[in-house]
């Protein structure tokens, strides 16, 4: 219950899905947490609900594709809670689901702006605080599709491959300063993102859900907490020798 006692974390896309679960589990483990999202109603309500339980938590409006908003939110978390030890780069969108030759430049750029540039901006503005704190942990949400391909959503898969290598590069750049950088690679996790993505397949929702579940050797999709516990581990000092690594949490999807 105190694996993150004394740590301060920020989570992008923290209002829903995997981000929300990461916020909740990190708070329960003793961290103070800044929720960064652009869903103000959901983010404010979550911060209020968790504050009422006695947790140290607050909400900041932050579109990760806007550098000035990223800087203001991250500086705000560090000012409010005294420092920043952990940055969870979780915000992401699935984007256009069509073959590459049909994807427009605008659709391509939209996904990269959030999934890739967002991770860059948050890393850029978290690092000075981590240097000041004498170390830290950056946790980047990639995907199974940062490891293997699939015949759909080309902008998304490209973005998650980029996040995987950005994590390794930054792990090497900042290792000597005690700043660890790792990527997490979830299989399908039942969240609003996956629910919306399955709607783009044009299949019957229940058929699409069952077909997606069947892609995992365990026979079902994961739940947000399956990923949140990985976040807690990488945020904690239990993982102090782990940097530049890929934590795959995918029900066996990439095992074959
Ligand atoms: P989600 O349910 O859609 O939640 C993501 C959150 O990020 C939402 O609150 C979303 O708001 C927010 N967001 C989107 N764009 C943003 C922006 N520009 N700035 C700030 N916040 C923004 O997604 P999830 O399934 O929890 O996924 C979280 C991360 O895990 C993503 O990076 C995703 O690619 C990765 N991942 C998920 C799965 C999965 O199966 N769920 C698998 C592999 C990897 P909106 O709802 O308005 O977009």
Short mmCIF file of C-alpha atoms and ligand atoms in Angstrom, two decimals:
data_model
loop_
_atom_site.label_atom_id
_atom_site.label_comp_id
_atom_site.label_asym_id
_atom_site.label_seq_id
_atom_site.Cartn_x
_atom_site.Cartn_y
_atom_site.Cartn_z
CA UNK A 1 0.00 0.00 0.00
CA UNK A 2 2.98 2.39 0.15
CA UNK A 3 5.00 1.45 -2.90
CA UNK A 4 4.98 5.08 -4.14
CA UNK A 5 5.07 6.92 -0.81
CA UNK A 6 6.66 10.36 -1.23
CA UNK A 7 6.50 10.34 -5.04
CA UNK A 8 4.76 12.87 -7.25
CA UNK A 9 3.37 11.75 -10.61
CA UNK A 10 1.57 13.27 -13.60
CA UNK A 11 -0.63 11.19 -15.92
CA UNK A 12 -1.74 12.44 -19.34
CA UNK A 13 -5.13 11.26 -20.56
CA UNK A 14 -5.77 10.55 -16.88
CA UNK A 15 -9.53 11.10 -16.93
CA UNK A 16 -10.53 7.82 -18.59
CA UNK A 17 -9.50 4.26 -19.32
CA UNK A 18 -5.95 3.14 -18.61
CA UNK A 19 -4.89 6.62 -17.47
CA UNK A 20 -7.66 6.76 -14.89
CA UNK A 21 -6.73 3.32 -13.52
CA UNK A 22 -3.07 4.41 -13.30
CA UNK A 23 -4.09 7.54 -11.37
CA UNK A 24 -6.17 5.49 -8.91
CA UNK A 25 -3.63 2.74 -8.29
CA UNK A 26 -0.74 5.23 -7.88
CA UNK A 27 -2.75 7.27 -5.36
CA UNK A 28 -3.56 4.11 -3.38
CA UNK A 29 0.18 3.36 -3.32
CA UNK A 30 0.88 6.73 -1.69
CA UNK A 31 1.81 9.03 -4.59
CA UNK A 32 0.47 12.54 -5.16
CA UNK A 33 -0.92 12.66 -8.70
CA UNK A 34 -1.71 15.33 -11.28
CA UNK A 35 -4.42 14.32 -13.75
CA UNK A 36 -3.78 15.92 -17.16
CA UNK A 37 -6.49 15.64 -19.80
CA UNK A 38 -8.63 17.76 -22.04
CA UNK A 39 -11.89 16.15 -20.90
CA UNK A 40 -12.45 18.79 -18.22
CA UNK A 41 -15.78 17.51 -16.91
CA UNK A 42 -14.50 13.94 -16.39
CA UNK A 43 -11.08 15.09 -15.10
CA UNK A 44 -12.50 17.57 -12.58
CA UNK A 45 -15.07 15.02 -11.35
CA UNK A 46 -12.40 12.34 -10.91
CA UNK A 47 -10.10 14.70 -8.98
CA UNK A 48 -13.01 15.71 -6.73
CA UNK A 49 -14.02 12.10 -6.08
CA UNK A 50 -10.47 11.00 -5.25
CA UNK A 51 -9.69 14.10 -3.14
CA UNK A 52 -12.78 13.30 -1.06
CA UNK A 53 -11.16 9.94 -0.25
CA UNK A 54 -8.18 11.84 1.20
CA UNK A 55 -5.78 11.50 -1.74
CA UNK A 56 -3.39 14.24 -2.89
CA UNK A 57 -4.69 14.78 -6.42
CA UNK A 58 -5.71 17.64 -8.74
CA UNK A 59 -6.75 18.16 -12.34
CA UNK A 60 -5.07 20.26 -15.05
CA UNK A 61 -6.51 20.92 -18.50
CA UNK A 62 -3.82 19.79 -20.94
CA UNK A 63 -3.99 18.99 -24.64
CA UNK A 64 -0.69 17.12 -25.04
CA UNK A 65 -0.33 18.33 -28.64
CA UNK A 66 -0.03 21.94 -27.39
CA UNK A 67 3.42 22.67 -25.95
CA UNK A 68 2.38 25.72 -23.91
CA UNK A 69 -0.44 23.75 -22.24
CA UNK A 70 1.95 20.86 -21.52
CA UNK A 71 4.54 23.13 -19.91
CA UNK A 72 1.93 24.96 -17.83
CA UNK A 73 0.35 21.72 -16.58
CA UNK A 74 3.61 19.94 -15.72
CA UNK A 75 5.03 23.04 -14.00
CA UNK A 76 1.70 23.32 -12.19
CA UNK A 77 1.91 19.75 -10.84
CA UNK A 78 5.51 20.30 -9.66
CA UNK A 79 4.60 23.58 -8.00
CA UNK A 80 1.48 22.20 -6.31
CA UNK A 81 3.09 19.01 -4.95
CA UNK A 82 6.70 20.25 -4.60
CA UNK A 83 8.43 18.20 -7.33
CA UNK A 84 7.88 15.69 -10.15
CA UNK A 85 9.23 12.11 -10.00
CA UNK A 86 7.02 10.21 -12.44
CA UNK A 87 5.59 11.17 -15.84
CA UNK A 88 3.10 8.76 -17.39
CA UNK A 89 2.71 9.56 -21.10
CA UNK A 90 -0.60 7.83 -21.60
CA UNK A 91 -2.82 10.16 -23.70
CA UNK A 92 -3.40 8.69 -27.11
CA UNK A 93 -5.90 8.39 -29.94
CA UNK A 94 -6.48 5.53 -32.37
CA UNK A 95 -7.25 7.69 -35.41
CA UNK A 96 -8.14 6.70 -38.96
CA UNK A 97 -8.78 3.01 -39.56
CA UNK A 98 -8.35 2.56 -43.33
CA UNK A 99 -5.65 1.33 -45.70
CA UNK A 100 -2.54 3.52 -46.04
CA UNK A 101 -3.36 4.75 -49.56
CA UNK A 102 -6.67 6.16 -48.30
CA UNK A 103 -5.30 8.01 -45.26
CA UNK A 104 -5.19 11.80 -45.65
CA UNK A 105 -2.27 13.94 -44.54
CA UNK A 106 -4.54 15.56 -41.96
CA UNK A 107 -5.56 12.17 -40.51
CA UNK A 108 -1.90 11.11 -40.38
CA UNK A 109 -0.75 14.34 -38.70
CA UNK A 110 -3.55 14.28 -36.12
CA UNK A 111 -2.43 10.94 -34.69
CA UNK A 112 1.26 11.86 -34.69
CA UNK A 113 0.48 15.20 -33.00
CA UNK A 114 -1.06 13.48 -29.98
CA UNK A 115 0.70 10.11 -29.82
CA UNK A 116 4.23 11.17 -30.78
CA UNK A 117 4.61 14.92 -30.39
CA UNK A 118 2.61 14.73 -27.16
CA UNK A 119 5.12 12.28 -25.69
CA UNK A 120 7.97 14.53 -26.87
CA UNK A 121 6.47 17.67 -25.29
CA UNK A 122 5.69 15.94 -21.98
CA UNK A 123 9.16 14.39 -21.84
CA UNK A 124 10.80 17.71 -22.69
CA UNK A 125 9.00 19.56 -19.89
CA UNK A 126 9.15 16.77 -17.29
CA UNK A 127 12.92 16.26 -17.59
CA UNK A 128 14.00 19.59 -15.95
CA UNK A 129 11.87 18.74 -12.90
CA UNK A 130 13.32 15.22 -12.72
CA UNK A 131 16.86 16.58 -12.97
CA UNK A 132 16.02 18.92 -10.08
CA UNK A 133 14.58 15.98 -8.09
CA UNK A 134 17.76 13.94 -8.71
CA UNK A 135 16.04 11.30 -10.85
CA UNK A 136 12.71 10.07 -12.08
CA UNK A 137 10.71 7.60 -14.15
CA UNK A 138 9.15 8.29 -17.54
CA UNK A 139 6.56 5.71 -18.55
CA UNK A 140 5.43 5.81 -22.17
CA UNK A 141 2.33 3.98 -23.36
CA UNK A 142 3.19 2.28 -26.62
CA UNK A 143 1.21 -0.80 -27.69
CA UNK A 144 1.53 -4.33 -29.00
CA UNK A 145 1.43 -2.36 -32.27
CA UNK A 146 4.74 -0.75 -31.36
CA UNK A 147 6.16 -4.31 -31.57
CA UNK A 148 4.23 -6.07 -34.32
CA UNK A 149 2.14 -4.96 -37.28
CA UNK A 150 -1.55 -5.40 -38.07
CA UNK A 151 -3.52 -4.77 -41.26
CA UNK A 152 -5.33 -1.66 -40.00
CA UNK A 153 -4.88 1.85 -38.49
CA UNK A 154 -1.51 2.74 -40.15
CA UNK A 155 -1.02 6.14 -38.45
CA UNK A 156 -1.57 4.56 -35.01
CA UNK A 157 0.89 1.71 -35.50
CA UNK A 158 3.55 4.11 -36.84
CA UNK A 159 3.06 6.34 -33.81
CA UNK A 160 3.43 3.48 -31.33
CA UNK A 161 6.60 2.25 -33.03
CA UNK A 162 7.99 5.76 -32.64
CA UNK A 163 7.13 5.82 -28.93
CA UNK A 164 9.02 2.56 -28.41
CA UNK A 165 12.25 3.99 -29.86
CA UNK A 166 11.83 7.43 -28.30
CA UNK A 167 11.76 5.60 -24.95
CA UNK A 168 15.02 3.77 -25.65
CA UNK A 169 16.77 6.92 -26.91
CA UNK A 170 15.75 8.95 -23.86
CA UNK A 171 16.66 6.04 -21.58
CA UNK A 172 20.23 6.28 -22.89
CA UNK A 173 20.40 10.08 -22.83
CA UNK A 174 19.26 10.42 -19.21
CA UNK A 175 20.47 7.17 -17.58
CA UNK A 176 23.44 8.81 -15.84
CA UNK A 177 21.09 11.31 -14.22
CA UNK A 178 18.95 8.64 -12.59
CA UNK A 179 16.06 9.19 -14.97
CA UNK A 180 14.61 5.91 -16.24
CA UNK A 181 12.51 5.66 -19.39
CA UNK A 182 10.47 2.59 -20.30
CA UNK A 183 7.60 1.73 -22.61
CA UNK A 184 4.51 -0.34 -21.85
CA UNK A 185 2.95 -2.45 -24.60
CA UNK A 186 -0.66 -3.37 -23.83
CA UNK A 187 -2.73 -5.85 -25.76
CA UNK A 188 -6.38 -4.88 -26.22
CA UNK A 189 -7.74 -3.39 -23.00
CA UNK A 190 -11.46 -2.72 -22.73
CA UNK A 191 -11.60 1.11 -22.62
CA UNK A 192 -13.53 3.85 -24.47
CA UNK A 193 -10.69 3.90 -27.05
CA UNK A 194 -11.17 0.23 -27.99
CA UNK A 195 -14.95 0.52 -27.88
CA UNK A 196 -14.76 3.43 -30.37
CA UNK A 197 -12.12 1.72 -32.50
CA UNK A 198 -14.26 -1.41 -32.88
CA UNK A 199 -17.13 0.78 -34.13
CA UNK A 200 -14.88 1.80 -37.08
CA UNK A 201 -14.66 -1.84 -38.25
CA UNK A 202 -18.30 -1.81 -39.37
CA UNK A 203 -18.80 -5.21 -37.67
CA UNK A 204 -21.55 -6.06 -35.22
CA UNK A 205 -20.20 -4.74 -31.86
CA UNK A 206 -20.51 -8.08 -30.03
CA UNK A 207 -18.92 -10.01 -32.93
CA UNK A 208 -16.08 -7.46 -33.13
CA UNK A 209 -15.54 -7.69 -29.36
CA UNK A 210 -15.41 -11.50 -29.42
CA UNK A 211 -13.06 -11.54 -32.43
CA UNK A 212 -10.72 -9.09 -30.70
CA UNK A 213 -10.76 -11.07 -27.48
CA UNK A 214 -9.86 -14.22 -29.45
CA UNK A 215 -6.61 -12.61 -30.68
CA UNK A 216 -5.21 -13.10 -27.17
CA UNK A 217 -4.11 -16.64 -26.19
CA UNK A 218 -5.70 -16.11 -22.76
CA UNK A 219 -9.04 -15.76 -24.61
CA UNK A 220 -10.10 -12.31 -23.43
CA UNK A 221 -9.13 -8.64 -23.47
CA UNK A 222 -7.38 -7.05 -20.53
CA UNK A 223 -8.73 -4.48 -18.09
CA UNK A 224 -7.25 -1.07 -17.25
CA UNK A 225 -5.83 -2.31 -13.93
CA UNK A 226 -3.71 -4.91 -15.77
CA UNK A 227 -1.77 -1.97 -17.21
CA UNK A 228 -2.04 0.26 -14.14
CA UNK A 229 -0.11 -2.27 -12.03
CA UNK A 230 2.68 -2.17 -14.63
CA UNK A 231 2.70 1.61 -14.28
CA UNK A 232 2.96 1.32 -10.49
CA UNK A 233 5.90 -1.07 -10.84
CA UNK A 234 7.80 1.16 -13.30
CA UNK A 235 7.05 4.23 -11.16
CA UNK A 236 8.37 2.57 -8.00
CA UNK A 237 11.94 1.96 -6.89
CA UNK A 238 11.25 -1.79 -7.30
CA UNK A 239 12.16 -1.22 -10.97
CA UNK A 240 15.31 0.84 -10.26
CA UNK A 241 17.52 -1.31 -12.57
CA UNK A 242 15.04 -1.17 -15.46
CA UNK A 243 15.47 1.41 -18.20
CA UNK A 244 15.07 1.35 -21.98
CA UNK A 245 12.95 -1.74 -21.58
CA UNK A 246 9.58 -2.88 -22.94
CA UNK A 247 6.97 -4.10 -20.50
CA UNK A 248 4.59 -6.24 -22.58
CA UNK A 249 1.19 -6.81 -20.94
CA UNK A 250 -0.85 -8.48 -23.64
CA UNK A 251 -2.45 -11.78 -22.62
CA UNK A 252 0.08 -13.54 -24.86
CA UNK A 253 -0.84 -11.62 -28.06
CA UNK A 254 2.79 -11.22 -29.18
CA UNK A 255 3.96 -14.62 -27.93
CA UNK A 256 3.38 -16.44 -31.23
P1 LIG B 1 -8.93 6.21 -23.83
O1 LIG B 1 -9.92 5.35 -23.13
O2 LIG B 1 -9.36 6.88 -25.11
O3 LIG B 1 -8.36 7.29 -22.84
C1 LIG B 1 -7.35 8.16 -23.28
C2 LIG B 1 -7.54 9.51 -22.65
O4 LIG B 1 -6.63 10.44 -23.28
C3 LIG B 1 -8.94 10.06 -22.87
O5 LIG B 1 -9.37 10.77 -21.75
C4 LIG B 1 -8.70 10.94 -24.06
O6 LIG B 1 -9.70 11.90 -24.32
C5 LIG B 1 -7.38 11.56 -23.67
N1 LIG B 1 -6.77 12.29 -24.75
C6 LIG B 1 -6.88 12.07 -26.08
N2 LIG B 1 -6.20 13.00 -26.76
C7 LIG B 1 -5.65 13.83 -25.83
C8 LIG B 1 -4.85 14.99 -25.92
N3 LIG B 1 -4.50 15.54 -27.11
N4 LIG B 1 -4.43 15.57 -24.77
C9 LIG B 1 -4.81 15.07 -23.59
N5 LIG B 1 -5.58 14.00 -23.44
C10 LIG B 1 -6.00 13.39 -24.56
O7 LIG B 1 -7.62 5.37 -24.18
P2 LIG B 1 -6.98 4.09 -23.45
O8 LIG B 1 -7.50 2.90 -24.13
O9 LIG B 1 -7.09 4.22 -21.98
O10 LIG B 1 -5.47 4.24 -23.92
C11 LIG B 1 -4.47 4.89 -23.14
C12 LIG B 1 -3.12 4.69 -23.82
O11 LIG B 1 -2.84 3.30 -23.94
C13 LIG B 1 -3.09 5.26 -25.25
O12 LIG B 1 -1.83 5.83 -25.50
C14 LIG B 1 -3.29 4.03 -26.10
O13 LIG B 1 -2.75 4.17 -27.39
C15 LIG B 1 -2.55 2.98 -25.28
N6 LIG B 1 -3.01 1.63 -25.57
C16 LIG B 1 -4.30 1.27 -25.35
C17 LIG B 1 -4.71 -0.02 -25.66
C18 LIG B 1 -6.11 -0.48 -25.43
O14 LIG B 1 -6.42 -1.59 -25.88
N7 LIG B 1 -6.97 0.26 -24.77
C19 LIG B 1 -3.80 -0.93 -26.20
C20 LIG B 1 -2.50 -0.53 -26.43
C21 LIG B 1 -2.11 0.76 -26.11
P3 LIG B 1 -10.77 11.53 -25.51
O15 LIG B 1 -11.61 10.42 -24.97
O16 LIG B 1 -11.52 12.79 -25.75
O17 LIG B 1 -9.96 11.11 -26.73
#
